């Protein structure tokens, strides 16, 4: 099995992004699966295009993208990506689309094809807080989640795709009062556990992961 794991470069005025930092620290093999790592730009269009090029090159079985979600306290495995770019801030090249489609020919939304609840449960078994998230936002993280799902749906039906959001690193919140963070080594361990669950589960487990609001 080949698993392509992507992580974004820093954005929004930050000098570091835990997404690419954690991806770089992943082992090259997890549970017999080859881990292929890719840094992607926090840029509309270019981020998905870079992943598309890598998919064409290595033909992975799974694409798992990692993104920073400053303010979230735990590892959040995304359930769904929506066909909407509505950027609160500019991306790293100054783009700021408002209410535009990620894919003109795509449906309103795509669900992740990864075993999201098995991933969450396995991370929690490792004593790391995790949960299912039902919104990936409307910035570049959602753009990538939806965009890669669209690639999978239209060209690679046997490939599985999904997205994980991770918290700030402690060094990012020294000047952000009451902002949660998580150590890099803990994030890396959580990603390893998530990938183990992907390798071990062709289909998801049946446990509650919903929210009331």
mmCIF file with all atom_site columns, C-alpha atoms in Angstrom:
data_model
loop_
_atom_site.group_PDB
_atom_site.id
_atom_site.type_symbol
_atom_site.label_atom_id
_atom_site.label_alt_id
_atom_site.label_comp_id
_atom_site.label_asym_id
_atom_site.label_entity_id
_atom_site.label_seq_id
_atom_site.pdbx_PDB_ins_code
_atom_site.Cartn_x
_atom_site.Cartn_y
_atom_site.Cartn_z
_atom_site.occupancy
_atom_site.B_iso_or_equiv
_atom_site.pdbx_formal_charge
_atom_site.auth_seq_id
_atom_site.auth_comp_id
_atom_site.auth_asym_id
_atom_site.auth_atom_id
_atom_site.pdbx_PDB_model_num
ATOM 1   C CA . UNK A 1 1   ? 0.000   0.000  0.000   1.00 0.00 ? 1   UNK A CA 1
ATOM 2   C CA . UNK A 1 2   ? 1.138   3.548  -0.811  1.00 0.00 ? 2   UNK A CA 1
ATOM 3   C CA . UNK A 1 3   ? -0.144  6.446  1.272   1.00 0.00 ? 3   UNK A CA 1
ATOM 4   C CA . UNK A 1 4   ? 0.498   10.007 0.103   1.00 0.00 ? 4   UNK A CA 1
ATOM 5   C CA . UNK A 1 5   ? 0.483   12.385 3.073   1.00 0.00 ? 5   UNK A CA 1
ATOM 6   C CA . UNK A 1 6   ? 0.438   16.115 2.376   1.00 0.00 ? 6   UNK A CA 1
ATOM 7   C CA . UNK A 1 7   ? 1.072   19.119 4.616   1.00 0.00 ? 7   UNK A CA 1
ATOM 8   C CA . UNK A 1 8   ? 0.758   22.856 4.023   1.00 0.00 ? 8   UNK A CA 1
ATOM 9   C CA . UNK A 1 9   ? 3.467   25.498 4.279   1.00 0.00 ? 9   UNK A CA 1
ATOM 10  C CA . UNK A 1 10  ? 3.046   28.345 6.827   1.00 0.00 ? 10  UNK A CA 1
ATOM 11  C CA . UNK A 1 11  ? 0.251   30.881 6.235   1.00 0.00 ? 11  UNK A CA 1
ATOM 12  C CA . UNK A 1 12  ? -1.699  33.662 7.883   1.00 0.00 ? 12  UNK A CA 1
ATOM 13  C CA . UNK A 1 13  ? 1.396   35.373 9.287   1.00 0.00 ? 13  UNK A CA 1
ATOM 14  C CA . UNK A 1 14  ? 2.704   32.266 11.055  1.00 0.00 ? 14  UNK A CA 1
ATOM 15  C CA . UNK A 1 15  ? 6.380   31.336 10.650  1.00 0.00 ? 15  UNK A CA 1
ATOM 16  C CA . UNK A 1 16  ? 5.718   27.610 11.056  1.00 0.00 ? 16  UNK A CA 1
ATOM 17  C CA . UNK A 1 17  ? 2.920   25.206 10.139  1.00 0.00 ? 17  UNK A CA 1
ATOM 18  C CA . UNK A 1 18  ? 2.479   22.073 12.255  1.00 0.00 ? 18  UNK A CA 1
ATOM 19  C CA . UNK A 1 19  ? 0.951   20.352 9.216   1.00 0.00 ? 19  UNK A CA 1
ATOM 20  C CA . UNK A 1 20  ? 4.139   20.044 7.175   1.00 0.00 ? 20  UNK A CA 1
ATOM 21  C CA . UNK A 1 21  ? 6.327   19.790 10.294  1.00 0.00 ? 21  UNK A CA 1
ATOM 22  C CA . UNK A 1 22  ? 4.400   16.729 11.496  1.00 0.00 ? 22  UNK A CA 1
ATOM 23  C CA . UNK A 1 23  ? 4.289   15.159 8.031   1.00 0.00 ? 23  UNK A CA 1
ATOM 24  C CA . UNK A 1 24  ? 8.069   15.469 7.707   1.00 0.00 ? 24  UNK A CA 1
ATOM 25  C CA . UNK A 1 25  ? 8.527   13.558 10.977  1.00 0.00 ? 25  UNK A CA 1
ATOM 26  C CA . UNK A 1 26  ? 6.384   10.588 9.969   1.00 0.00 ? 26  UNK A CA 1
ATOM 27  C CA . UNK A 1 27  ? 8.245   7.297  9.415   1.00 0.00 ? 27  UNK A CA 1
ATOM 28  C CA . UNK A 1 28  ? 8.685   6.115  5.844   1.00 0.00 ? 28  UNK A CA 1
ATOM 29  C CA . UNK A 1 29  ? 6.654   2.972  6.572   1.00 0.00 ? 29  UNK A CA 1
ATOM 30  C CA . UNK A 1 30  ? 3.658   2.354  8.830   1.00 0.00 ? 30  UNK A CA 1
ATOM 31  C CA . UNK A 1 31  ? 2.124   -1.123 9.199   1.00 0.00 ? 31  UNK A CA 1
ATOM 32  C CA . UNK A 1 32  ? 3.759   -2.159 5.927   1.00 0.00 ? 32  UNK A CA 1
ATOM 33  C CA . UNK A 1 33  ? 2.422   0.858  4.020   1.00 0.00 ? 33  UNK A CA 1
ATOM 34  C CA . UNK A 1 34  ? 4.869   3.133  2.199   1.00 0.00 ? 34  UNK A CA 1
ATOM 35  C CA . UNK A 1 35  ? 4.492   6.744  3.356   1.00 0.00 ? 35  UNK A CA 1
ATOM 36  C CA . UNK A 1 36  ? 5.103   9.344  0.659   1.00 0.00 ? 36  UNK A CA 1
ATOM 37  C CA . UNK A 1 37  ? 5.361   12.925 1.963   1.00 0.00 ? 37  UNK A CA 1
ATOM 38  C CA . UNK A 1 38  ? 4.522   16.103 0.070   1.00 0.00 ? 38  UNK A CA 1
ATOM 39  C CA . UNK A 1 39  ? 4.609   19.781 1.020   1.00 0.00 ? 39  UNK A CA 1
ATOM 40  C CA . UNK A 1 40  ? 1.888   21.810 -0.665  1.00 0.00 ? 40  UNK A CA 1
ATOM 41  C CA . UNK A 1 41  ? 1.383   25.581 -0.946  1.00 0.00 ? 41  UNK A CA 1
ATOM 42  C CA . UNK A 1 42  ? -1.411  27.338 0.903   1.00 0.00 ? 42  UNK A CA 1
ATOM 43  C CA . UNK A 1 43  ? -2.714  28.614 -2.406  1.00 0.00 ? 43  UNK A CA 1
ATOM 44  C CA . UNK A 1 44  ? -6.059  28.153 -4.158  1.00 0.00 ? 44  UNK A CA 1
ATOM 45  C CA . UNK A 1 45  ? -5.661  25.899 -7.186  1.00 0.00 ? 45  UNK A CA 1
ATOM 46  C CA . UNK A 1 46  ? -1.925  25.291 -6.867  1.00 0.00 ? 46  UNK A CA 1
ATOM 47  C CA . UNK A 1 47  ? -2.384  23.152 -3.744  1.00 0.00 ? 47  UNK A CA 1
ATOM 48  C CA . UNK A 1 48  ? -4.714  20.691 -5.476  1.00 0.00 ? 48  UNK A CA 1
ATOM 49  C CA . UNK A 1 49  ? -2.691  20.767 -8.699  1.00 0.00 ? 49  UNK A CA 1
ATOM 50  C CA . UNK A 1 50  ? 0.474   19.768 -6.845  1.00 0.00 ? 50  UNK A CA 1
ATOM 51  C CA . UNK A 1 51  ? -1.338  16.832 -5.253  1.00 0.00 ? 51  UNK A CA 1
ATOM 52  C CA . UNK A 1 52  ? -2.790  15.848 -8.644  1.00 0.00 ? 52  UNK A CA 1
ATOM 53  C CA . UNK A 1 53  ? 0.704   15.780 -10.151 1.00 0.00 ? 53  UNK A CA 1
ATOM 54  C CA . UNK A 1 54  ? 1.995   13.589 -7.307  1.00 0.00 ? 54  UNK A CA 1
ATOM 55  C CA . UNK A 1 55  ? -0.963  11.220 -7.655  1.00 0.00 ? 55  UNK A CA 1
ATOM 56  C CA . UNK A 1 56  ? -0.162  10.835 -11.351 1.00 0.00 ? 56  UNK A CA 1
ATOM 57  C CA . UNK A 1 57  ? 3.483   10.153 -10.462 1.00 0.00 ? 57  UNK A CA 1
ATOM 58  C CA . UNK A 1 58  ? 3.140   7.625  -7.626  1.00 0.00 ? 58  UNK A CA 1
ATOM 59  C CA . UNK A 1 59  ? -0.427  6.251  -7.993  1.00 0.00 ? 59  UNK A CA 1
ATOM 60  C CA . UNK A 1 60  ? -1.167  6.070  -4.240  1.00 0.00 ? 60  UNK A CA 1
ATOM 61  C CA . UNK A 1 61  ? -3.854  3.916  -2.647  1.00 0.00 ? 61  UNK A CA 1
ATOM 62  C CA . UNK A 1 62  ? -4.646  6.678  -0.149  1.00 0.00 ? 62  UNK A CA 1
ATOM 63  C CA . UNK A 1 63  ? -4.240  10.456 -0.033  1.00 0.00 ? 63  UNK A CA 1
ATOM 64  C CA . UNK A 1 64  ? -4.330  11.915 3.475   1.00 0.00 ? 64  UNK A CA 1
ATOM 65  C CA . UNK A 1 65  ? -3.953  15.684 3.779   1.00 0.00 ? 65  UNK A CA 1
ATOM 66  C CA . UNK A 1 66  ? -3.034  17.480 7.010   1.00 0.00 ? 66  UNK A CA 1
ATOM 67  C CA . UNK A 1 67  ? -3.907  21.072 7.879   1.00 0.00 ? 67  UNK A CA 1
ATOM 68  C CA . UNK A 1 68  ? -3.583  23.500 10.777  1.00 0.00 ? 68  UNK A CA 1
ATOM 69  C CA . UNK A 1 69  ? -6.780  24.470 12.598  1.00 0.00 ? 69  UNK A CA 1
ATOM 70  C CA . UNK A 1 70  ? -5.729  27.135 15.061  1.00 0.00 ? 70  UNK A CA 1
ATOM 71  C CA . UNK A 1 71  ? -8.139  27.199 17.999  1.00 0.00 ? 71  UNK A CA 1
ATOM 72  C CA . UNK A 1 72  ? -9.136  23.540 17.909  1.00 0.00 ? 72  UNK A CA 1
ATOM 73  C CA . UNK A 1 73  ? -7.939  21.635 20.985  1.00 0.00 ? 73  UNK A CA 1
ATOM 74  C CA . UNK A 1 74  ? -7.762  18.123 19.536  1.00 0.00 ? 74  UNK A CA 1
ATOM 75  C CA . UNK A 1 75  ? -7.018  16.070 16.426  1.00 0.00 ? 75  UNK A CA 1
ATOM 76  C CA . UNK A 1 76  ? -10.066 16.417 14.190  1.00 0.00 ? 76  UNK A CA 1
ATOM 77  C CA . UNK A 1 77  ? -10.723 13.964 11.372  1.00 0.00 ? 77  UNK A CA 1
ATOM 78  C CA . UNK A 1 78  ? -12.878 15.602 8.717   1.00 0.00 ? 78  UNK A CA 1
ATOM 79  C CA . UNK A 1 79  ? -16.076 13.964 7.490   1.00 0.00 ? 79  UNK A CA 1
ATOM 80  C CA . UNK A 1 80  ? -17.002 16.191 4.528   1.00 0.00 ? 80  UNK A CA 1
ATOM 81  C CA . UNK A 1 81  ? -15.667 18.763 2.070   1.00 0.00 ? 81  UNK A CA 1
ATOM 82  C CA . UNK A 1 82  ? -17.978 21.284 0.384   1.00 0.00 ? 82  UNK A CA 1
ATOM 83  C CA . UNK A 1 83  ? -17.833 22.800 -3.088  1.00 0.00 ? 83  UNK A CA 1
ATOM 84  C CA . UNK A 1 84  ? -17.215 26.332 -1.851  1.00 0.00 ? 84  UNK A CA 1
ATOM 85  C CA . UNK A 1 85  ? -14.208 28.625 -1.614  1.00 0.00 ? 85  UNK A CA 1
ATOM 86  C CA . UNK A 1 86  ? -15.110 31.507 0.701   1.00 0.00 ? 86  UNK A CA 1
ATOM 87  C CA . UNK A 1 87  ? -11.803 32.766 2.060   1.00 0.00 ? 87  UNK A CA 1
ATOM 88  C CA . UNK A 1 88  ? -11.829 34.934 5.190   1.00 0.00 ? 88  UNK A CA 1
ATOM 89  C CA . UNK A 1 89  ? -8.164  35.797 4.593   1.00 0.00 ? 89  UNK A CA 1
ATOM 90  C CA . UNK A 1 90  ? -5.933  35.872 1.519   1.00 0.00 ? 90  UNK A CA 1
ATOM 91  C CA . UNK A 1 91  ? -3.917  32.811 0.591   1.00 0.00 ? 91  UNK A CA 1
ATOM 92  C CA . UNK A 1 92  ? -0.135  32.923 0.239   1.00 0.00 ? 92  UNK A CA 1
ATOM 93  C CA . UNK A 1 93  ? -0.373  34.471 -3.225  1.00 0.00 ? 93  UNK A CA 1
ATOM 94  C CA . UNK A 1 94  ? -3.012  37.048 -2.354  1.00 0.00 ? 94  UNK A CA 1
ATOM 95  C CA . UNK A 1 95  ? -6.032  35.180 -3.706  1.00 0.00 ? 95  UNK A CA 1
ATOM 96  C CA . UNK A 1 96  ? -9.297  35.579 -1.803  1.00 0.00 ? 96  UNK A CA 1
ATOM 97  C CA . UNK A 1 97  ? -12.194 33.965 -3.672  1.00 0.00 ? 97  UNK A CA 1
ATOM 98  C CA . UNK A 1 98  ? -15.642 34.545 -2.227  1.00 0.00 ? 98  UNK A CA 1
ATOM 99  C CA . UNK A 1 99  ? -18.488 32.082 -2.789  1.00 0.00 ? 99  UNK A CA 1
ATOM 100 C CA . UNK A 1 100 ? -16.743 30.359 -5.714  1.00 0.00 ? 100 UNK A CA 1
ATOM 101 C CA . UNK A 1 101 ? -16.861 26.669 -6.544  1.00 0.00 ? 101 UNK A CA 1
ATOM 102 C CA . UNK A 1 102 ? -13.854 24.425 -5.986  1.00 0.00 ? 102 UNK A CA 1
ATOM 103 C CA . UNK A 1 103 ? -14.907 22.408 -9.044  1.00 0.00 ? 103 UNK A CA 1
ATOM 104 C CA . UNK A 1 104 ? -17.440 23.809 -11.515 1.00 0.00 ? 104 UNK A CA 1
ATOM 105 C CA . UNK A 1 105 ? -18.558 20.311 -12.522 1.00 0.00 ? 105 UNK A CA 1
ATOM 106 C CA . UNK A 1 106 ? -18.599 18.875 -9.005  1.00 0.00 ? 106 UNK A CA 1
ATOM 107 C CA . UNK A 1 107 ? -21.437 18.070 -6.584  1.00 0.00 ? 107 UNK A CA 1
ATOM 108 C CA . UNK A 1 108 ? -22.251 20.196 -3.541  1.00 0.00 ? 108 UNK A CA 1
ATOM 109 C CA . UNK A 1 109 ? -20.126 18.009 -1.245  1.00 0.00 ? 109 UNK A CA 1
ATOM 110 C CA . UNK A 1 110 ? -18.001 14.888 -0.951  1.00 0.00 ? 110 UNK A CA 1
ATOM 111 C CA . UNK A 1 111 ? -17.654 12.646 2.068   1.00 0.00 ? 111 UNK A CA 1
ATOM 112 C CA . UNK A 1 112 ? -14.205 11.397 3.001   1.00 0.00 ? 112 UNK A CA 1
ATOM 113 C CA . UNK A 1 113 ? -13.643 7.825  1.880   1.00 0.00 ? 113 UNK A CA 1
ATOM 114 C CA . UNK A 1 114 ? -11.368 7.067  4.840   1.00 0.00 ? 114 UNK A CA 1
ATOM 115 C CA . UNK A 1 115 ? -12.504 5.168  7.980   1.00 0.00 ? 115 UNK A CA 1
ATOM 116 C CA . UNK A 1 116 ? -12.857 8.393  9.951   1.00 0.00 ? 116 UNK A CA 1
ATOM 117 C CA . UNK A 1 117 ? -14.372 6.916  13.107  1.00 0.00 ? 117 UNK A CA 1
ATOM 118 C CA . UNK A 1 118 ? -11.861 4.088  13.249  1.00 0.00 ? 118 UNK A CA 1
ATOM 119 C CA . UNK A 1 119 ? -9.133  6.725  12.934  1.00 0.00 ? 119 UNK A CA 1
ATOM 120 C CA . UNK A 1 120 ? -10.572 8.793  15.783  1.00 0.00 ? 120 UNK A CA 1
ATOM 121 C CA . UNK A 1 121 ? -11.002 5.765  18.057  1.00 0.00 ? 121 UNK A CA 1
ATOM 122 C CA . UNK A 1 122 ? -7.471  4.503  17.405  1.00 0.00 ? 122 UNK A CA 1
ATOM 123 C CA . UNK A 1 123 ? -6.007  7.940  18.147  1.00 0.00 ? 123 UNK A CA 1
ATOM 124 C CA . UNK A 1 124 ? -7.981  8.048  21.398  1.00 0.00 ? 124 UNK A CA 1
ATOM 125 C CA . UNK A 1 125 ? -6.725  4.565  22.288  1.00 0.00 ? 125 UNK A CA 1
ATOM 126 C CA . UNK A 1 126 ? -3.268  6.146  22.121  1.00 0.00 ? 126 UNK A CA 1
ATOM 127 C CA . UNK A 1 127 ? -4.365  8.614  24.862  1.00 0.00 ? 127 UNK A CA 1
ATOM 128 C CA . UNK A 1 128 ? -4.525  11.561 22.450  1.00 0.00 ? 128 UNK A CA 1
ATOM 129 C CA . UNK A 1 129 ? -7.724  13.652 22.202  1.00 0.00 ? 129 UNK A CA 1
ATOM 130 C CA . UNK A 1 130 ? -9.489  13.315 18.856  1.00 0.00 ? 130 UNK A CA 1
ATOM 131 C CA . UNK A 1 131 ? -12.932 13.727 17.330  1.00 0.00 ? 131 UNK A CA 1
ATOM 132 C CA . UNK A 1 132 ? -14.865 13.716 14.074  1.00 0.00 ? 132 UNK A CA 1
ATOM 133 C CA . UNK A 1 133 ? -15.293 17.173 12.524  1.00 0.00 ? 133 UNK A CA 1
ATOM 134 C CA . UNK A 1 134 ? -18.214 18.014 10.268  1.00 0.00 ? 134 UNK A CA 1
ATOM 135 C CA . UNK A 1 135 ? -16.723 21.167 8.777   1.00 0.00 ? 135 UNK A CA 1
ATOM 136 C CA . UNK A 1 136 ? -13.325 21.707 7.213   1.00 0.00 ? 136 UNK A CA 1
ATOM 137 C CA . UNK A 1 137 ? -14.030 25.425 6.865   1.00 0.00 ? 137 UNK A CA 1
ATOM 138 C CA . UNK A 1 138 ? -14.085 27.255 3.522   1.00 0.00 ? 138 UNK A CA 1
ATOM 139 C CA . UNK A 1 139 ? -10.379 28.100 3.152   1.00 0.00 ? 139 UNK A CA 1
ATOM 140 C CA . UNK A 1 140 ? -7.569  26.064 1.577   1.00 0.00 ? 140 UNK A CA 1
ATOM 141 C CA . UNK A 1 141 ? -8.024  23.005 3.814   1.00 0.00 ? 141 UNK A CA 1
ATOM 142 C CA . UNK A 1 142 ? -11.572 22.477 2.577   1.00 0.00 ? 142 UNK A CA 1
ATOM 143 C CA . UNK A 1 143 ? -10.380 23.367 -0.937  1.00 0.00 ? 143 UNK A CA 1
ATOM 144 C CA . UNK A 1 144 ? -7.883  20.490 -0.772  1.00 0.00 ? 144 UNK A CA 1
ATOM 145 C CA . UNK A 1 145 ? -10.262 18.027 0.902   1.00 0.00 ? 145 UNK A CA 1
ATOM 146 C CA . UNK A 1 146 ? -12.951 18.647 -1.712  1.00 0.00 ? 146 UNK A CA 1
ATOM 147 C CA . UNK A 1 147 ? -10.487 18.973 -4.588  1.00 0.00 ? 147 UNK A CA 1
ATOM 148 C CA . UNK A 1 148 ? -8.756  15.655 -3.917  1.00 0.00 ? 148 UNK A CA 1
ATOM 149 C CA . UNK A 1 149 ? -12.111 13.930 -3.392  1.00 0.00 ? 149 UNK A CA 1
ATOM 150 C CA . UNK A 1 150 ? -13.135 15.273 -6.813  1.00 0.00 ? 150 UNK A CA 1
ATOM 151 C CA . UNK A 1 151 ? -9.966  13.864 -8.378  1.00 0.00 ? 151 UNK A CA 1
ATOM 152 C CA . UNK A 1 152 ? -10.706 10.516 -6.745  1.00 0.00 ? 152 UNK A CA 1
ATOM 153 C CA . UNK A 1 153 ? -14.343 10.487 -7.808  1.00 0.00 ? 153 UNK A CA 1
ATOM 154 C CA . UNK A 1 154 ? -13.630 11.373 -11.429 1.00 0.00 ? 154 UNK A CA 1
ATOM 155 C CA . UNK A 1 155 ? -10.345 9.576  -12.152 1.00 0.00 ? 155 UNK A CA 1
ATOM 156 C CA . UNK A 1 156 ? -9.234  7.186  -9.394  1.00 0.00 ? 156 UNK A CA 1
ATOM 157 C CA . UNK A 1 157 ? -12.274 5.249  -8.101  1.00 0.00 ? 157 UNK A CA 1
ATOM 158 C CA . UNK A 1 158 ? -10.161 2.811  -6.068  1.00 0.00 ? 158 UNK A CA 1
ATOM 159 C CA . UNK A 1 159 ? -8.208  5.516  -4.244  1.00 0.00 ? 159 UNK A CA 1
ATOM 160 C CA . UNK A 1 160 ? -9.288  6.642  -0.758  1.00 0.00 ? 160 UNK A CA 1
ATOM 161 C CA . UNK A 1 161 ? -9.009  10.247 0.369   1.00 0.00 ? 161 UNK A CA 1
ATOM 162 C CA . UNK A 1 162 ? -9.465  12.353 3.488   1.00 0.00 ? 162 UNK A CA 1
ATOM 163 C CA . UNK A 1 163 ? -8.246  15.165 5.717   1.00 0.00 ? 163 UNK A CA 1
ATOM 164 C CA . UNK A 1 164 ? -7.102  15.720 9.315   1.00 0.00 ? 164 UNK A CA 1
ATOM 165 C CA . UNK A 1 165 ? -6.964  19.080 11.081  1.00 0.00 ? 165 UNK A CA 1
ATOM 166 C CA . UNK A 1 166 ? -4.413  19.545 13.868  1.00 0.00 ? 166 UNK A CA 1
ATOM 167 C CA . UNK A 1 167 ? -3.967  22.226 16.577  1.00 0.00 ? 167 UNK A CA 1
ATOM 168 C CA . UNK A 1 168 ? -1.362  24.958 16.874  1.00 0.00 ? 168 UNK A CA 1
ATOM 169 C CA . UNK A 1 169 ? 2.075   24.076 18.258  1.00 0.00 ? 169 UNK A CA 1
ATOM 170 C CA . UNK A 1 170 ? 2.928   25.480 21.719  1.00 0.00 ? 170 UNK A CA 1
ATOM 171 C CA . UNK A 1 171 ? 5.416   27.946 20.226  1.00 0.00 ? 171 UNK A CA 1
ATOM 172 C CA . UNK A 1 172 ? 2.642   29.414 18.083  1.00 0.00 ? 172 UNK A CA 1
ATOM 173 C CA . UNK A 1 173 ? 0.460   30.372 21.047  1.00 0.00 ? 173 UNK A CA 1
ATOM 174 C CA . UNK A 1 174 ? 2.892   32.121 23.371  1.00 0.00 ? 174 UNK A CA 1
ATOM 175 C CA . UNK A 1 175 ? 1.259   35.430 22.376  1.00 0.00 ? 175 UNK A CA 1
ATOM 176 C CA . UNK A 1 176 ? -2.275  34.045 21.941  1.00 0.00 ? 176 UNK A CA 1
ATOM 177 C CA . UNK A 1 177 ? -4.115  34.077 25.262  1.00 0.00 ? 177 UNK A CA 1
ATOM 178 C CA . UNK A 1 178 ? -6.185  30.992 26.149  1.00 0.00 ? 178 UNK A CA 1
ATOM 179 C CA . UNK A 1 179 ? -5.389  29.334 22.813  1.00 0.00 ? 179 UNK A CA 1
ATOM 180 C CA . UNK A 1 180 ? -5.044  25.511 22.839  1.00 0.00 ? 180 UNK A CA 1
ATOM 181 C CA . UNK A 1 181 ? -1.990  23.798 21.426  1.00 0.00 ? 181 UNK A CA 1
ATOM 182 C CA . UNK A 1 182 ? -0.440  20.358 21.075  1.00 0.00 ? 182 UNK A CA 1
ATOM 183 C CA . UNK A 1 183 ? 3.195   19.216 21.094  1.00 0.00 ? 183 UNK A CA 1
ATOM 184 C CA . UNK A 1 184 ? 4.631   18.250 17.718  1.00 0.00 ? 184 UNK A CA 1
ATOM 185 C CA . UNK A 1 185 ? 5.608   14.743 18.851  1.00 0.00 ? 185 UNK A CA 1
ATOM 186 C CA . UNK A 1 186 ? 2.035   14.163 20.059  1.00 0.00 ? 186 UNK A CA 1
ATOM 187 C CA . UNK A 1 187 ? 0.642   15.281 16.707  1.00 0.00 ? 187 UNK A CA 1
ATOM 188 C CA . UNK A 1 188 ? 3.053   12.985 14.875  1.00 0.00 ? 188 UNK A CA 1
ATOM 189 C CA . UNK A 1 189 ? 2.000   10.054 17.069  1.00 0.00 ? 189 UNK A CA 1
ATOM 190 C CA . UNK A 1 190 ? -1.662  10.838 16.388  1.00 0.00 ? 190 UNK A CA 1
ATOM 191 C CA . UNK A 1 191 ? -1.054  10.835 12.645  1.00 0.00 ? 191 UNK A CA 1
ATOM 192 C CA . UNK A 1 192 ? 0.762   7.505  12.885  1.00 0.00 ? 192 UNK A CA 1
ATOM 193 C CA . UNK A 1 193 ? -2.218  6.038  14.749  1.00 0.00 ? 193 UNK A CA 1
ATOM 194 C CA . UNK A 1 194 ? -4.625  7.458  12.182  1.00 0.00 ? 194 UNK A CA 1
ATOM 195 C CA . UNK A 1 195 ? -2.624  5.888  9.370   1.00 0.00 ? 195 UNK A CA 1
ATOM 196 C CA . UNK A 1 196 ? -2.548  2.551  11.202  1.00 0.00 ? 196 UNK A CA 1
ATOM 197 C CA . UNK A 1 197 ? -6.352  2.676  11.289  1.00 0.00 ? 197 UNK A CA 1
ATOM 198 C CA . UNK A 1 198 ? -6.474  3.441  7.566   1.00 0.00 ? 198 UNK A CA 1
ATOM 199 C CA . UNK A 1 199 ? -4.271  0.438  6.812   1.00 0.00 ? 199 UNK A CA 1
ATOM 200 C CA . UNK A 1 200 ? -6.271  -1.885 9.067   1.00 0.00 ? 200 UNK A CA 1
ATOM 201 C CA . UNK A 1 201 ? -9.821  -0.806 8.116   1.00 0.00 ? 201 UNK A CA 1
ATOM 202 C CA . UNK A 1 202 ? -11.190 -1.112 4.598   1.00 0.00 ? 202 UNK A CA 1
ATOM 203 C CA . UNK A 1 203 ? -14.558 0.077  5.910   1.00 0.00 ? 203 UNK A CA 1
ATOM 204 C CA . UNK A 1 204 ? -15.412 2.262  8.885   1.00 0.00 ? 204 UNK A CA 1
ATOM 205 C CA . UNK A 1 205 ? -16.568 1.111  12.304  1.00 0.00 ? 205 UNK A CA 1
ATOM 206 C CA . UNK A 1 206 ? -20.077 1.798  13.619  1.00 0.00 ? 206 UNK A CA 1
ATOM 207 C CA . UNK A 1 207 ? -19.689 4.099  16.642  1.00 0.00 ? 207 UNK A CA 1
ATOM 208 C CA . UNK A 1 208 ? -21.193 7.469  17.365  1.00 0.00 ? 208 UNK A CA 1
ATOM 209 C CA . UNK A 1 209 ? -19.192 10.473 16.280  1.00 0.00 ? 209 UNK A CA 1
ATOM 210 C CA . UNK A 1 210 ? -21.948 12.998 15.797  1.00 0.00 ? 210 UNK A CA 1
ATOM 211 C CA . UNK A 1 211 ? -22.561 16.369 17.426  1.00 0.00 ? 211 UNK A CA 1
ATOM 212 C CA . UNK A 1 212 ? -25.754 18.135 18.479  1.00 0.00 ? 212 UNK A CA 1
ATOM 213 C CA . UNK A 1 213 ? -24.590 21.462 17.003  1.00 0.00 ? 213 UNK A CA 1
#
